[in-house]
mmCIF file of C-alpha atoms and ligand atoms in Angstrom:
data_model
loop_
_atom_site.group_PDB
_atom_site.id
_atom_site.type_symbol
_atom_site.label_atom_id
_atom_site.label_comp_id
_atom_site.label_asym_id
_atom_site.label_seq_id
_atom_site.Cartn_x
_atom_site.Cartn_y
_atom_site.Cartn_z
ATOM 1 C CA MET A 9 79.569 150.062 151.823
ATOM 2 C CA SER A 10 81.150 152.507 154.021
ATOM 3 C CA ARG A 11 83.326 155.610 153.682
ATOM 4 C CA MET A 12 86.420 154.357 154.602
ATOM 5 C CA LEU A 13 86.107 151.010 152.645
ATOM 6 C CA HIS A 14 85.529 153.571 149.725
ATOM 7 C CA LYS A 15 88.643 154.876 150.482
ATOM 8 C CA PHE A 16 91.323 152.066 151.147
ATOM 9 C CA ARG A 17 89.987 150.741 147.910
ATOM 10 C CA GLY A 18 90.587 154.362 146.259
ATOM 11 C CA THR A 19 94.070 154.143 147.725
ATOM 12 C CA LEU A 20 95.081 151.032 145.891
ATOM 13 C CA VAL A 21 93.122 150.961 142.870
ATOM 14 C CA GLY A 22 94.624 154.604 142.581
ATOM 15 C CA ALA A 23 98.155 153.327 142.848
ATOM 16 C CA LEU A 24 96.939 150.189 140.856
ATOM 17 C CA VAL A 25 95.873 152.867 137.810
ATOM 18 C CA GLY A 26 98.981 155.417 138.114
ATOM 19 C CA ASP A 27 101.573 152.540 137.450
ATOM 20 C CA CYS A 28 99.830 151.166 134.328
ATOM 21 C CA LEU A 29 98.901 154.503 132.930
ATOM 22 C CA GLY A 30 102.555 155.838 133.926
ATOM 23 C CA SER A 31 104.364 153.156 132.515
ATOM 24 C CA HIS A 32 103.458 154.480 128.922
ATOM 25 C CA TYR A 33 105.959 157.149 129.367
ATOM 26 C CA GLU A 34 108.153 155.762 132.189
ATOM 27 C CA GLY A 35 111.920 157.232 131.320
ATOM 28 C CA VAL A 36 110.917 159.990 129.023
ATOM 29 C CA PRO A 37 113.806 162.173 129.864
ATOM 30 C CA TYR A 38 110.931 165.286 128.788
ATOM 31 C CA ILE A 39 108.328 167.188 130.423
ATOM 32 C CA LEU A 40 104.728 165.660 128.843
ATOM 33 C CA PRO A 41 102.797 168.416 126.535
ATOM 34 C CA TRP A 42 98.805 167.836 128.939
ATOM 35 C CA ARG A 43 96.777 166.872 125.666
ATOM 36 C CA GLU A 44 99.851 164.169 124.660
ATOM 37 C CA VAL A 45 99.109 162.567 128.568
ATOM 38 C CA THR A 46 94.706 163.467 128.531
ATOM 39 C CA ASP A 47 94.699 161.644 124.145
ATOM 40 C CA TYR A 48 96.635 158.396 126.206
ATOM 41 C CA THR A 49 95.109 157.938 128.829
ATOM 42 C CA LEU A 50 91.348 159.059 128.479
ATOM 43 C CA THR A 51 90.959 158.327 124.533
ATOM 44 C CA LYS A 52 93.550 156.136 123.264
ATOM 45 C CA ILE A 53 93.407 153.328 125.560
ATOM 46 C CA LYS A 54 90.103 153.220 124.672
ATOM 47 C CA ASP A 55 91.022 150.653 121.711
ATOM 48 C CA LYS A 56 93.325 148.864 123.851
ATOM 49 C CA LYS A 57 91.985 144.654 123.458
ATOM 50 C CA GLU A 58 94.668 143.804 126.521
ATOM 51 C CA PRO A 59 94.913 144.795 129.995
ATOM 52 C CA ILE A 60 97.319 147.739 130.524
ATOM 53 C CA PRO A 61 100.345 145.673 132.549
ATOM 54 C CA TYR A 62 100.808 146.377 136.465
ATOM 55 C CA THR A 63 104.833 146.906 136.480
ATOM 56 C CA ASP A 64 107.473 145.815 139.799
ATOM 57 C CA ASP A 65 105.141 149.577 141.647
ATOM 58 C CA THR A 66 102.202 147.055 141.463
ATOM 59 C CA ALA A 67 103.815 143.785 141.953
ATOM 60 C CA MET A 68 105.401 144.905 145.075
ATOM 61 C CA THR A 69 102.393 146.657 146.689
ATOM 62 C CA ARG A 70 100.356 143.347 146.121
ATOM 63 C CA ALA A 71 102.983 141.416 147.570
ATOM 64 C CA ILE A 72 102.714 143.578 150.718
ATOM 65 C CA CYS A 73 98.711 143.019 150.458
ATOM 66 C CA LYS A 74 99.131 139.076 150.402
ATOM 67 C CA SER A 75 101.528 138.580 153.616
ATOM 68 C CA LEU A 76 99.394 141.253 155.512
ATOM 69 C CA THR A 77 96.435 139.397 154.413
ATOM 70 C CA GLU A 78 97.233 136.215 154.942
ATOM 71 C CA GLN A 79 99.413 136.924 158.396
ATOM 72 C CA LYS A 80 97.017 138.717 159.184
ATOM 73 C CA LYS A 81 99.429 141.491 160.670
ATOM 74 C CA TYR A 82 102.657 143.246 159.611
ATOM 75 C CA ASP A 83 105.787 140.638 159.743
ATOM 76 C CA ASN A 84 108.546 141.280 157.823
ATOM 77 C CA ARG A 85 110.235 138.249 157.052
ATOM 78 C CA SER A 86 106.837 137.541 155.770
ATOM 79 C CA MET A 87 106.614 140.480 154.033
ATOM 80 C CA ALA A 88 110.716 139.508 152.464
ATOM 81 C CA GLN A 89 109.151 136.220 151.640
ATOM 82 C CA GLU A 90 106.226 137.801 149.502
ATOM 83 C CA PHE A 91 108.476 140.081 147.408
ATOM 84 C CA VAL A 92 110.939 137.337 146.938
ATOM 85 C CA GLU A 93 108.647 135.237 145.623
ATOM 86 C CA GLU A 94 107.042 137.872 143.174
ATOM 87 C CA PHE A 95 110.583 138.751 141.898
ATOM 88 C CA PHE A 96 110.884 134.639 141.162
ATOM 89 C CA ARG A 97 107.867 134.413 139.754
ATOM 90 C CA GLU A 98 107.556 137.430 137.125
ATOM 91 C CA PRO A 99 111.072 139.013 137.195
ATOM 92 C CA HIS A 100 109.930 141.156 134.435
ATOM 93 C CA ARG A 101 107.569 143.448 135.728
ATOM 94 C CA GLY A 102 110.601 145.994 134.841
ATOM 95 C CA TYR A 103 112.473 146.143 138.937
ATOM 96 C CA GLY A 104 115.063 148.841 139.208
ATOM 97 C CA ALA A 105 118.653 147.688 138.122
ATOM 98 C CA ALA A 106 119.626 146.539 141.376
ATOM 99 C CA VAL A 107 116.997 145.674 143.261
ATOM 100 C CA GLY A 108 117.098 142.031 141.761
ATOM 101 C CA THR A 109 120.467 141.457 144.326
ATOM 102 C CA VAL A 110 118.438 141.994 147.032
ATOM 103 C CA PHE A 111 116.109 139.314 146.446
ATOM 104 C CA LYS A 112 118.531 136.782 144.891
ATOM 105 C CA ARG A 113 120.849 136.575 148.378
ATOM 106 C CA LEU A 114 117.533 136.941 150.220
ATOM 107 C CA GLN A 115 116.193 133.915 148.901
ATOM 108 C CA ASP A 116 120.275 131.815 148.166
ATOM 109 C CA GLU A 117 120.596 133.447 152.028
ATOM 110 C CA ASN A 118 117.598 133.313 154.242
ATOM 111 C CA PRO A 119 119.888 135.430 156.226
ATOM 112 C CA GLU A 120 118.240 135.865 160.109
ATOM 113 C CA ASP A 121 118.366 139.879 159.042
ATOM 114 C CA ILE A 122 116.531 139.906 156.617
ATOM 115 C CA THR A 123 117.704 144.161 156.130
ATOM 116 C CA LEU A 124 121.013 142.734 155.558
ATOM 117 C CA PRO A 125 121.202 141.877 151.959
ATOM 118 C CA ALA A 126 119.622 145.817 151.933
ATOM 119 C CA ARG A 127 122.470 146.451 153.736
ATOM 120 C CA CYS A 128 125.229 145.863 151.651
ATOM 121 C CA GLN A 129 123.679 148.121 148.382
ATOM 122 C CA PHE A 130 125.885 149.966 146.899
ATOM 123 C CA ASP A 131 129.337 149.092 149.074
ATOM 124 C CA GLY A 132 127.614 150.067 151.799
ATOM 125 C CA GLN A 133 125.234 152.689 151.291
ATOM 126 C CA GLY A 134 121.826 151.368 150.436
ATOM 127 C CA SER A 135 119.637 152.053 147.380
ATOM 128 C CA TYR A 136 118.450 155.894 147.310
ATOM 129 C CA GLY A 137 115.892 154.254 144.241
ATOM 130 C CA ASN A 138 112.220 155.292 144.847
ATOM 131 C CA GLY A 139 111.191 151.857 145.264
ATOM 132 C CA ALA A 140 110.818 151.359 148.959
ATOM 133 C CA ALA A 141 108.341 153.966 148.517
ATOM 134 C CA MET A 142 106.240 153.510 145.880
ATOM 135 C CA ARG A 143 105.102 150.174 146.950
ATOM 136 C CA ILE A 144 104.031 151.633 150.534
ATOM 137 C CA SER A 145 100.061 152.342 150.347
ATOM 138 C CA PRO A 146 98.875 149.025 152.375
ATOM 139 C CA VAL A 147 101.130 150.001 155.985
ATOM 140 C CA ALA A 148 100.331 153.079 155.579
ATOM 141 C CA LEU A 149 98.633 152.571 158.716
ATOM 142 C CA LEU A 150 101.072 149.840 159.998
ATOM 143 C CA ASN A 151 104.436 150.022 159.670
ATOM 144 C CA ALA A 152 106.544 152.052 156.526
ATOM 145 C CA ARG A 153 109.974 152.530 157.935
ATOM 146 C CA LYS A 154 110.124 148.651 159.126
ATOM 147 C CA ASN A 155 109.067 147.644 155.200
ATOM 148 C CA ALA A 156 111.321 150.650 153.612
ATOM 149 C CA LEU A 157 114.653 148.452 155.122
ATOM 150 C CA ILE A 158 113.979 144.820 153.427
ATOM 151 C CA THR A 159 115.721 146.362 150.169
ATOM 152 C CA HIS A 160 116.226 149.869 150.709
ATOM 153 C CA ALA A 161 118.851 150.669 153.312
ATOM 154 C CA HIS A 162 120.032 154.300 152.021
ATOM 155 C CA ILE A 163 118.125 157.089 154.556
ATOM 156 C CA ASN A 164 117.069 159.082 151.941
ATOM 157 C CA GLY A 165 115.594 156.218 150.529
ATOM 158 C CA VAL A 166 113.417 155.131 153.920
ATOM 159 C CA ILE A 167 112.045 158.882 154.753
ATOM 160 C CA GLY A 168 110.344 158.988 151.202
ATOM 161 C CA ALA A 169 108.426 155.401 151.868
ATOM 162 C CA ILE A 170 107.271 157.395 155.394
ATOM 163 C CA LEU A 171 106.701 160.697 153.866
ATOM 164 C CA GLN A 172 104.368 158.697 151.278
ATOM 165 C CA ALA A 173 102.813 156.337 153.687
ATOM 166 C CA GLU A 174 102.139 159.863 155.680
ATOM 167 C CA ALA A 175 100.223 161.338 152.825
ATOM 168 C CA VAL A 176 97.998 158.665 151.808
ATOM 169 C CA PHE A 177 97.260 158.355 156.340
ATOM 170 C CA LYS A 178 96.400 162.014 156.289
ATOM 171 C CA ALA A 179 94.692 161.950 153.008
ATOM 172 C CA LEU A 180 92.649 159.029 154.355
ATOM 173 C CA LEU A 181 90.980 161.599 156.920
ATOM 174 C CA LEU A 182 89.897 164.504 154.494
ATOM 175 C CA GLU A 183 86.557 164.276 152.805
ATOM 176 C CA PRO A 184 86.411 166.037 149.718
ATOM 177 C CA PRO A 185 86.183 169.166 148.510
ATOM 178 C CA ASN A 186 88.139 169.731 152.583
ATOM 179 C CA LEU A 187 91.729 170.240 151.479
ATOM 180 C CA ASP A 188 93.409 172.738 153.820
ATOM 181 C CA THR A 189 96.846 172.278 151.258
ATOM 182 C CA ASP A 190 98.624 175.011 153.377
ATOM 183 C CA LYS A 191 97.713 173.026 156.580
ATOM 184 C CA PHE A 192 99.011 169.220 154.707
ATOM 185 C CA ILE A 193 101.685 170.703 153.999
ATOM 186 C CA ASP A 194 102.652 171.515 157.515
ATOM 187 C CA GLN A 195 102.101 168.350 158.936
ATOM 188 C CA LEU A 196 104.047 166.847 156.297
ATOM 189 C CA ILE A 197 106.901 169.061 157.455
ATOM 190 C CA GLU A 198 106.393 168.628 160.956
ATOM 191 C CA VAL A 199 107.211 164.358 160.317
ATOM 192 C CA ALA A 200 109.665 165.856 157.730
ATOM 193 C CA GLU A 201 111.910 167.524 160.712
ATOM 194 C CA LYS A 202 111.750 164.861 162.937
ATOM 195 C CA LEU A 203 113.117 162.217 160.374
ATOM 196 C CA GLU A 204 115.954 164.476 159.473
ATOM 197 C CA LYS A 205 116.480 165.657 162.261
ATOM 198 C CA ASP A 206 117.009 162.025 163.525
ATOM 199 C CA LYS A 207 119.467 161.519 160.133
ATOM 200 C CA GLU A 208 121.520 163.814 161.455
ATOM 201 C CA ALA A 209 121.547 162.504 164.951
ATOM 202 C CA SER A 210 122.995 159.196 163.871
ATOM 203 C CA SER A 211 125.397 160.274 161.232
ATOM 204 C CA GLU A 212 127.185 162.123 163.713
ATOM 205 C CA LYS A 213 126.648 159.221 165.633
ATOM 206 C CA LYS A 214 128.578 156.833 162.851
ATOM 207 C CA GLU A 215 131.221 159.762 162.916
ATOM 208 C CA ASP A 216 131.971 159.388 166.660
ATOM 209 C CA SER A 217 132.167 155.261 166.565
ATOM 210 C CA GLY A 218 132.359 154.502 163.485
ATOM 211 C CA HIS A 219 129.738 152.325 163.034
ATOM 212 C CA SER A 220 125.537 153.034 164.345
ATOM 213 C CA GLY A 221 123.646 150.409 163.466
ATOM 214 C CA ILE A 222 121.854 152.394 161.857
ATOM 215 C CA PRO A 223 121.923 151.577 158.085
ATOM 216 C CA SER A 224 122.933 155.264 156.836
ATOM 217 C CA HIS A 225 125.364 157.743 154.632
ATOM 218 C CA PRO A 226 123.113 160.767 154.445
ATOM 219 C CA ASN A 227 124.022 163.403 151.993
ATOM 220 C CA LYS A 228 123.036 166.055 153.874
ATOM 221 C CA THR A 229 122.845 168.459 150.386
ATOM 222 C CA VAL A 230 119.397 166.211 150.436
ATOM 223 C CA SER A 231 116.447 168.337 152.311
ATOM 224 C CA TYR A 232 112.915 166.663 152.146
ATOM 225 C CA VAL A 233 112.026 169.527 154.421
ATOM 226 C CA LYS A 234 113.186 171.748 151.973
ATOM 227 C CA LYS A 235 111.212 170.782 149.196
ATOM 228 C CA ILE A 236 108.348 170.383 151.020
ATOM 229 C CA LYS A 237 108.626 174.003 152.191
ATOM 230 C CA GLU A 238 108.694 175.103 148.656
ATOM 231 C CA MET A 239 105.472 173.894 148.133
ATOM 232 C CA LYS A 240 103.114 176.463 149.574
ATOM 233 C CA GLU A 241 104.693 178.830 146.769
ATOM 234 C CA LEU A 242 104.647 176.915 143.830
ATOM 235 C CA LEU A 243 100.464 176.402 145.066
ATOM 236 C CA SER A 244 100.362 179.771 145.227
ATOM 237 C CA LYS A 245 100.982 180.317 141.655
ATOM 238 C CA GLY A 246 97.398 177.818 140.651
ATOM 239 C CA ASP A 247 97.141 177.647 136.669
ATOM 240 C CA ALA A 248 99.932 179.610 135.858
ATOM 241 C CA LEU A 249 102.792 177.093 137.469
ATOM 242 C CA GLU A 250 104.931 175.523 135.219
ATOM 243 C CA PRO A 251 105.826 172.487 135.223
ATOM 244 C CA LYS A 252 108.973 173.604 134.288
ATOM 245 C CA THR A 253 109.753 174.814 138.249
ATOM 246 C CA VAL A 254 107.972 172.064 139.188
ATOM 247 C CA VAL A 255 110.625 169.717 138.023
ATOM 248 C CA GLU A 256 113.071 171.864 138.732
ATOM 249 C CA THR A 257 112.412 172.113 142.222
ATOM 250 C CA PHE A 258 111.885 168.253 142.896
ATOM 251 C CA GLY A 259 113.139 166.180 140.410
ATOM 252 C CA ASN A 260 111.132 163.851 138.732
ATOM 253 C CA GLY A 261 113.930 160.924 139.179
ATOM 254 C CA ILE A 262 113.879 157.304 140.526
ATOM 255 C CA ARG A 263 115.405 158.287 143.556
ATOM 256 C CA ALA A 264 112.695 158.768 145.932
ATOM 257 C CA GLU A 265 113.790 162.042 146.924
ATOM 258 C CA GLU A 266 112.761 163.146 143.322
ATOM 259 C CA ALA A 267 109.809 160.975 142.566
ATOM 260 C CA VAL A 268 108.484 161.883 146.584
ATOM 261 C CA PRO A 269 107.275 164.881 146.823
ATOM 262 C CA ALA A 270 106.904 165.330 143.318
ATOM 263 C CA ALA A 271 103.522 162.697 143.406
ATOM 264 C CA ILE A 272 103.243 164.877 146.432
ATOM 265 C CA PHE A 273 102.505 167.829 144.824
ATOM 266 C CA SER A 274 100.899 166.348 142.127
ATOM 267 C CA PHE A 275 98.115 165.308 144.499
ATOM 268 C CA LEU A 276 97.942 168.819 146.095
ATOM 269 C CA HIS A 277 98.137 170.560 142.985
ATOM 270 C CA LYS A 278 95.731 168.964 141.259
ATOM 271 C CA GLY A 279 94.179 166.677 143.463
ATOM 272 C CA LYS A 280 91.271 169.223 144.957
ATOM 273 C CA VAL A 281 90.207 169.016 141.215
ATOM 274 C CA SER A 282 89.545 165.567 140.279
ATOM 275 C CA PHE A 283 91.671 162.520 140.815
ATOM 276 C CA ASP A 284 92.051 161.726 137.001
ATOM 277 C CA GLU A 285 93.279 165.307 137.034
ATOM 278 C CA SER A 286 95.859 164.493 139.463
ATOM 279 C CA ILE A 287 96.730 160.911 137.419
ATOM 280 C CA ASN A 288 97.349 163.433 134.446
ATOM 281 C CA TYR A 289 99.154 165.860 135.899
ATOM 282 C CA ALA A 290 102.053 162.851 138.141
ATOM 283 C CA ILE A 291 102.074 161.761 134.374
ATOM 284 C CA SER A 292 103.325 165.199 132.360
ATOM 285 C CA LEU A 293 105.899 165.472 134.918
ATOM 286 C CA GLY A 294 107.263 162.510 132.754
ATOM 287 C CA GLY A 295 110.566 161.277 134.392
ATOM 288 C CA ASP A 296 109.768 158.176 136.952
ATOM 289 C CA THR A 297 105.980 158.770 135.474
ATOM 290 C CA ASP A 298 104.772 155.124 136.380
ATOM 291 C CA THR A 299 106.186 155.687 140.514
ATOM 292 C CA ILE A 300 105.562 158.961 140.751
ATOM 293 C CA ALA A 301 101.462 158.535 139.020
ATOM 294 C CA SER A 302 101.148 155.533 141.484
ATOM 295 C CA MET A 303 102.277 157.769 143.965
ATOM 296 C CA ALA A 304 100.248 160.438 143.653
ATOM 297 C CA GLY A 305 97.357 157.690 142.860
ATOM 298 C CA ALA A 306 97.710 155.931 145.564
ATOM 299 C CA ILE A 307 97.743 159.562 147.680
ATOM 300 C CA SER A 308 94.704 161.156 145.282
ATOM 301 C CA GLY A 309 92.559 157.583 145.858
ATOM 302 C CA ALA A 310 92.699 157.589 149.601
ATOM 303 C CA TYR A 311 91.163 161.052 148.792
ATOM 304 C CA TRP A 312 88.908 160.436 146.645
ATOM 305 C CA GLY A 313 87.939 156.681 147.346
ATOM 306 C CA VAL A 314 87.286 154.286 144.497
ATOM 307 C CA ASN A 315 83.947 156.230 142.932
ATOM 308 C CA GLU A 316 86.055 158.565 141.349
ATOM 309 C CA VAL A 317 88.783 156.725 139.129
ATOM 310 C CA PRO A 318 87.153 156.698 135.791
ATOM 311 C CA GLU A 319 85.789 153.534 134.644
ATOM 312 C CA LEU A 320 87.708 153.712 131.613
ATOM 313 C CA TRP A 321 90.415 153.085 133.898
ATOM 314 C CA LYS A 322 89.493 150.570 136.561
ATOM 315 C CA SER A 323 88.584 148.800 132.666
ATOM 316 C CA LYS A 324 91.709 149.043 131.095
ATOM 317 C CA CYS A 325 94.012 148.299 133.513
ATOM 318 C CA GLU A 326 95.410 144.684 135.243
ATOM 319 C CA GLY A 327 94.351 143.842 138.022
ATOM 320 C CA VAL A 328 91.890 146.231 139.075
ATOM 321 C CA GLU A 329 89.784 143.080 140.646
ATOM 322 C CA GLU A 330 92.274 141.983 142.558
ATOM 323 C CA ALA A 331 93.399 145.582 144.336
ATOM 324 C CA ILE A 332 89.769 145.192 145.358
ATOM 325 C CA GLU A 333 89.653 142.762 146.968
ATOM 326 C CA PHE A 334 92.859 143.488 148.949
ATOM 327 C CA ALA A 335 91.638 146.416 149.930
ATOM 328 C CA ASN A 336 88.130 144.990 151.789
ATOM 329 C CA LYS A 337 90.216 142.343 153.251
ATOM 330 C CA ILE A 338 92.879 144.786 154.591
ATOM 331 C CA TYR A 339 89.312 146.680 155.656
ATOM 332 C CA GLU A 340 88.771 143.727 157.314
ATOM 333 C CA LEU A 341 91.507 143.882 159.690
ATOM 334 C CA HIS A 342 92.297 147.196 160.029
ATOM 335 C CA GLU A 343 88.627 146.890 161.486
ATOM 336 C CA GLN A 344 89.318 144.083 164.010
ATOM 337 C CA ARG A 345 92.572 146.598 165.596
HETATM 338 P P1 8NA B 472 116.654 149.973 143.049
HETATM 339 O O1 8NA B 472 117.342 149.946 144.718
HETATM 340 O O2 8NA B 472 117.508 149.359 141.757
HETATM 341 O O3 8NA B 472 116.627 151.569 143.134
HETATM 342 C C1 8NA B 472 117.002 152.086 141.708
HETATM 343 C C2 8NA B 472 118.190 152.434 140.984
HETATM 344 O O4 8NA B 472 118.801 153.720 141.531
HETATM 345 C C3 8NA B 472 119.749 151.883 141.139
HETATM 346 O O5 8NA B 472 119.675 150.805 139.487
HETATM 347 C C4 8NA B 472 120.852 152.555 140.890
HETATM 348 O O6 8NA B 472 120.802 152.714 139.510
HETATM 349 C C5 8NA B 472 120.079 153.587 141.617
HETATM 350 N N1 8NA B 472 120.491 153.798 143.072
HETATM 351 C C6 8NA B 472 119.968 153.627 144.205
HETATM 352 N N2 8NA B 472 119.992 153.700 145.192
HETATM 353 C C7 8NA B 472 121.713 153.863 145.052
HETATM 354 C C8 8NA B 472 122.767 154.513 145.207
HETATM 355 N N3 8NA B 472 123.195 154.361 146.870
HETATM 356 N N4 8NA B 472 124.197 154.989 145.042
HETATM 357 C C9 8NA B 472 124.255 155.162 143.292
HETATM 358 N N5 8NA B 472 123.067 154.622 142.629
HETATM 359 C C10 8NA B 472 121.483 153.799 143.142
HETATM 360 O O7 8NA B 472 115.508 149.398 142.802
HETATM 361 P P2 8NA B 472 113.971 150.892 143.194
HETATM 362 O O8 8NA B 472 113.160 149.389 143.353
HETATM 363 O O9 8NA B 472 113.883 151.613 144.058
HETATM 364 O O10 8NA B 472 113.469 150.828 142.012
HETATM 365 C C11 8NA B 472 112.823 151.102 141.222
HETATM 366 C C12 8NA B 472 112.427 152.294 140.642
HETATM 367 O O11 8NA B 472 112.153 151.149 139.459
HETATM 368 C C13 8NA B 472 110.634 152.705 139.896
HETATM 369 O O12 8NA B 472 110.220 153.360 138.996
HETATM 370 C C14 8NA B 472 110.325 151.257 138.934
HETATM 371 O O13 8NA B 472 109.222 151.725 138.570
HETATM 372 C C15 8NA B 472 111.789 150.573 138.488
HETATM 373 N N6 8NA B 472 111.630 151.269 136.859
HETATM 374 C C16 8NA B 472 111.829 150.493 136.158
HETATM 375 C C17 8NA B 472 112.557 151.118 134.724
HETATM 376 C C18 8NA B 472 111.987 149.575 133.435
HETATM 377 O O14 8NA B 472 112.863 151.061 132.625
HETATM 378 N N7 8NA B 472 111.790 148.911 133.411
HETATM 379 C C19 8NA B 472 112.950 152.428 134.606
HETATM 380 C C20 8NA B 472 113.382 152.977 136.140
HETATM 381 C C21 8NA B 472 112.588 151.947 136.251
HETATM 382 MG MG1 MG B 473 107.421 150.662 137.737
HETATM 383 MG MG1 MG B 474 103.419 132.155 150.640
HETATM 384 MG MG1 MG B 475 109.539 153.489 137.842
#
């Protein structure tokens, strides 16, 4: 089997197991002791009889896979339809509190411009939640910005999704043990700088004309570039690095500007050791553990490939077979391009 197919499977299975395992701790307001996390993910789950359920992170990822593989191309209207169908089929997968409004409006109004409901969220600011980034791995090769805009109009929600997709894409092109973290970071900084320059430009234009048509109410104090730059310094501390410092630097909350840097950092810090370390580390940061672990898992799975995902996790998490099936189909599409 081709190495790239292993990596595609690793991406989707990695995102899935991160979500399932991380959901056990979602919302804990503190950093988890390493032992507690590994006790759970490597020992306690052995006794589970029922599959560990996936949450909204995976439900939305699967909707993207379904659309991509049925349409055999990227189609934003079909994506929106799949999100809506999936949400109303199983609304209790732990979705963010506000995003249901977008799905309801998409269903009731079927607007010409499918990004309209998302642009009305939060008094016209759009959501800065991490919900666009958490699902983005299948479109890492295709069109992250377009997909984000269905539900997340706030520029920080969109940039987070694009950076997460970039990180997955870069990891697909690397072969363990080759991971030059400085280079990885420099390339991400380049992307983030461009996105943040565009964000500045669109906000200036908005101030000029009063309406730019581009959904952005940028919070100028937030900088992904600044956070990504800080990763080098933190990585240089090696094992002496305190998780507390990591959480103080990036945050661990539901904002994309927190969860995405935390996930990328978990991969860079522990992904070199093994797939499982990056997942356990992402969970140990606390906060939005399912989403941070899912995003770290997508990047780490893209790097390692599916064989490095522990058998225990693959046997205990709900939906692994479907994730592999979707990866096979997306790989076929990829090969036909
Ligand atoms: P979302 O768009 O509803 O955003 C999530 C939350 O972020 C909102 O409900 C608000 O509280 C806040 N928020 C976002 N944008 C703004 C804004 N402009 N102004 C003020 N507040 C804002 O949903 P999403 O898809 O981004 O959410 C993803 C997260 O939701 C993931 O962590 C996912 O796992 C899920 N989640 C579930 C639980 C749970 O307990 N089930 C808890 C946290 C998160
Ligand atoms: Mg979730
Ligand atoms: Mg359908
Ligand atoms: Mg979450």
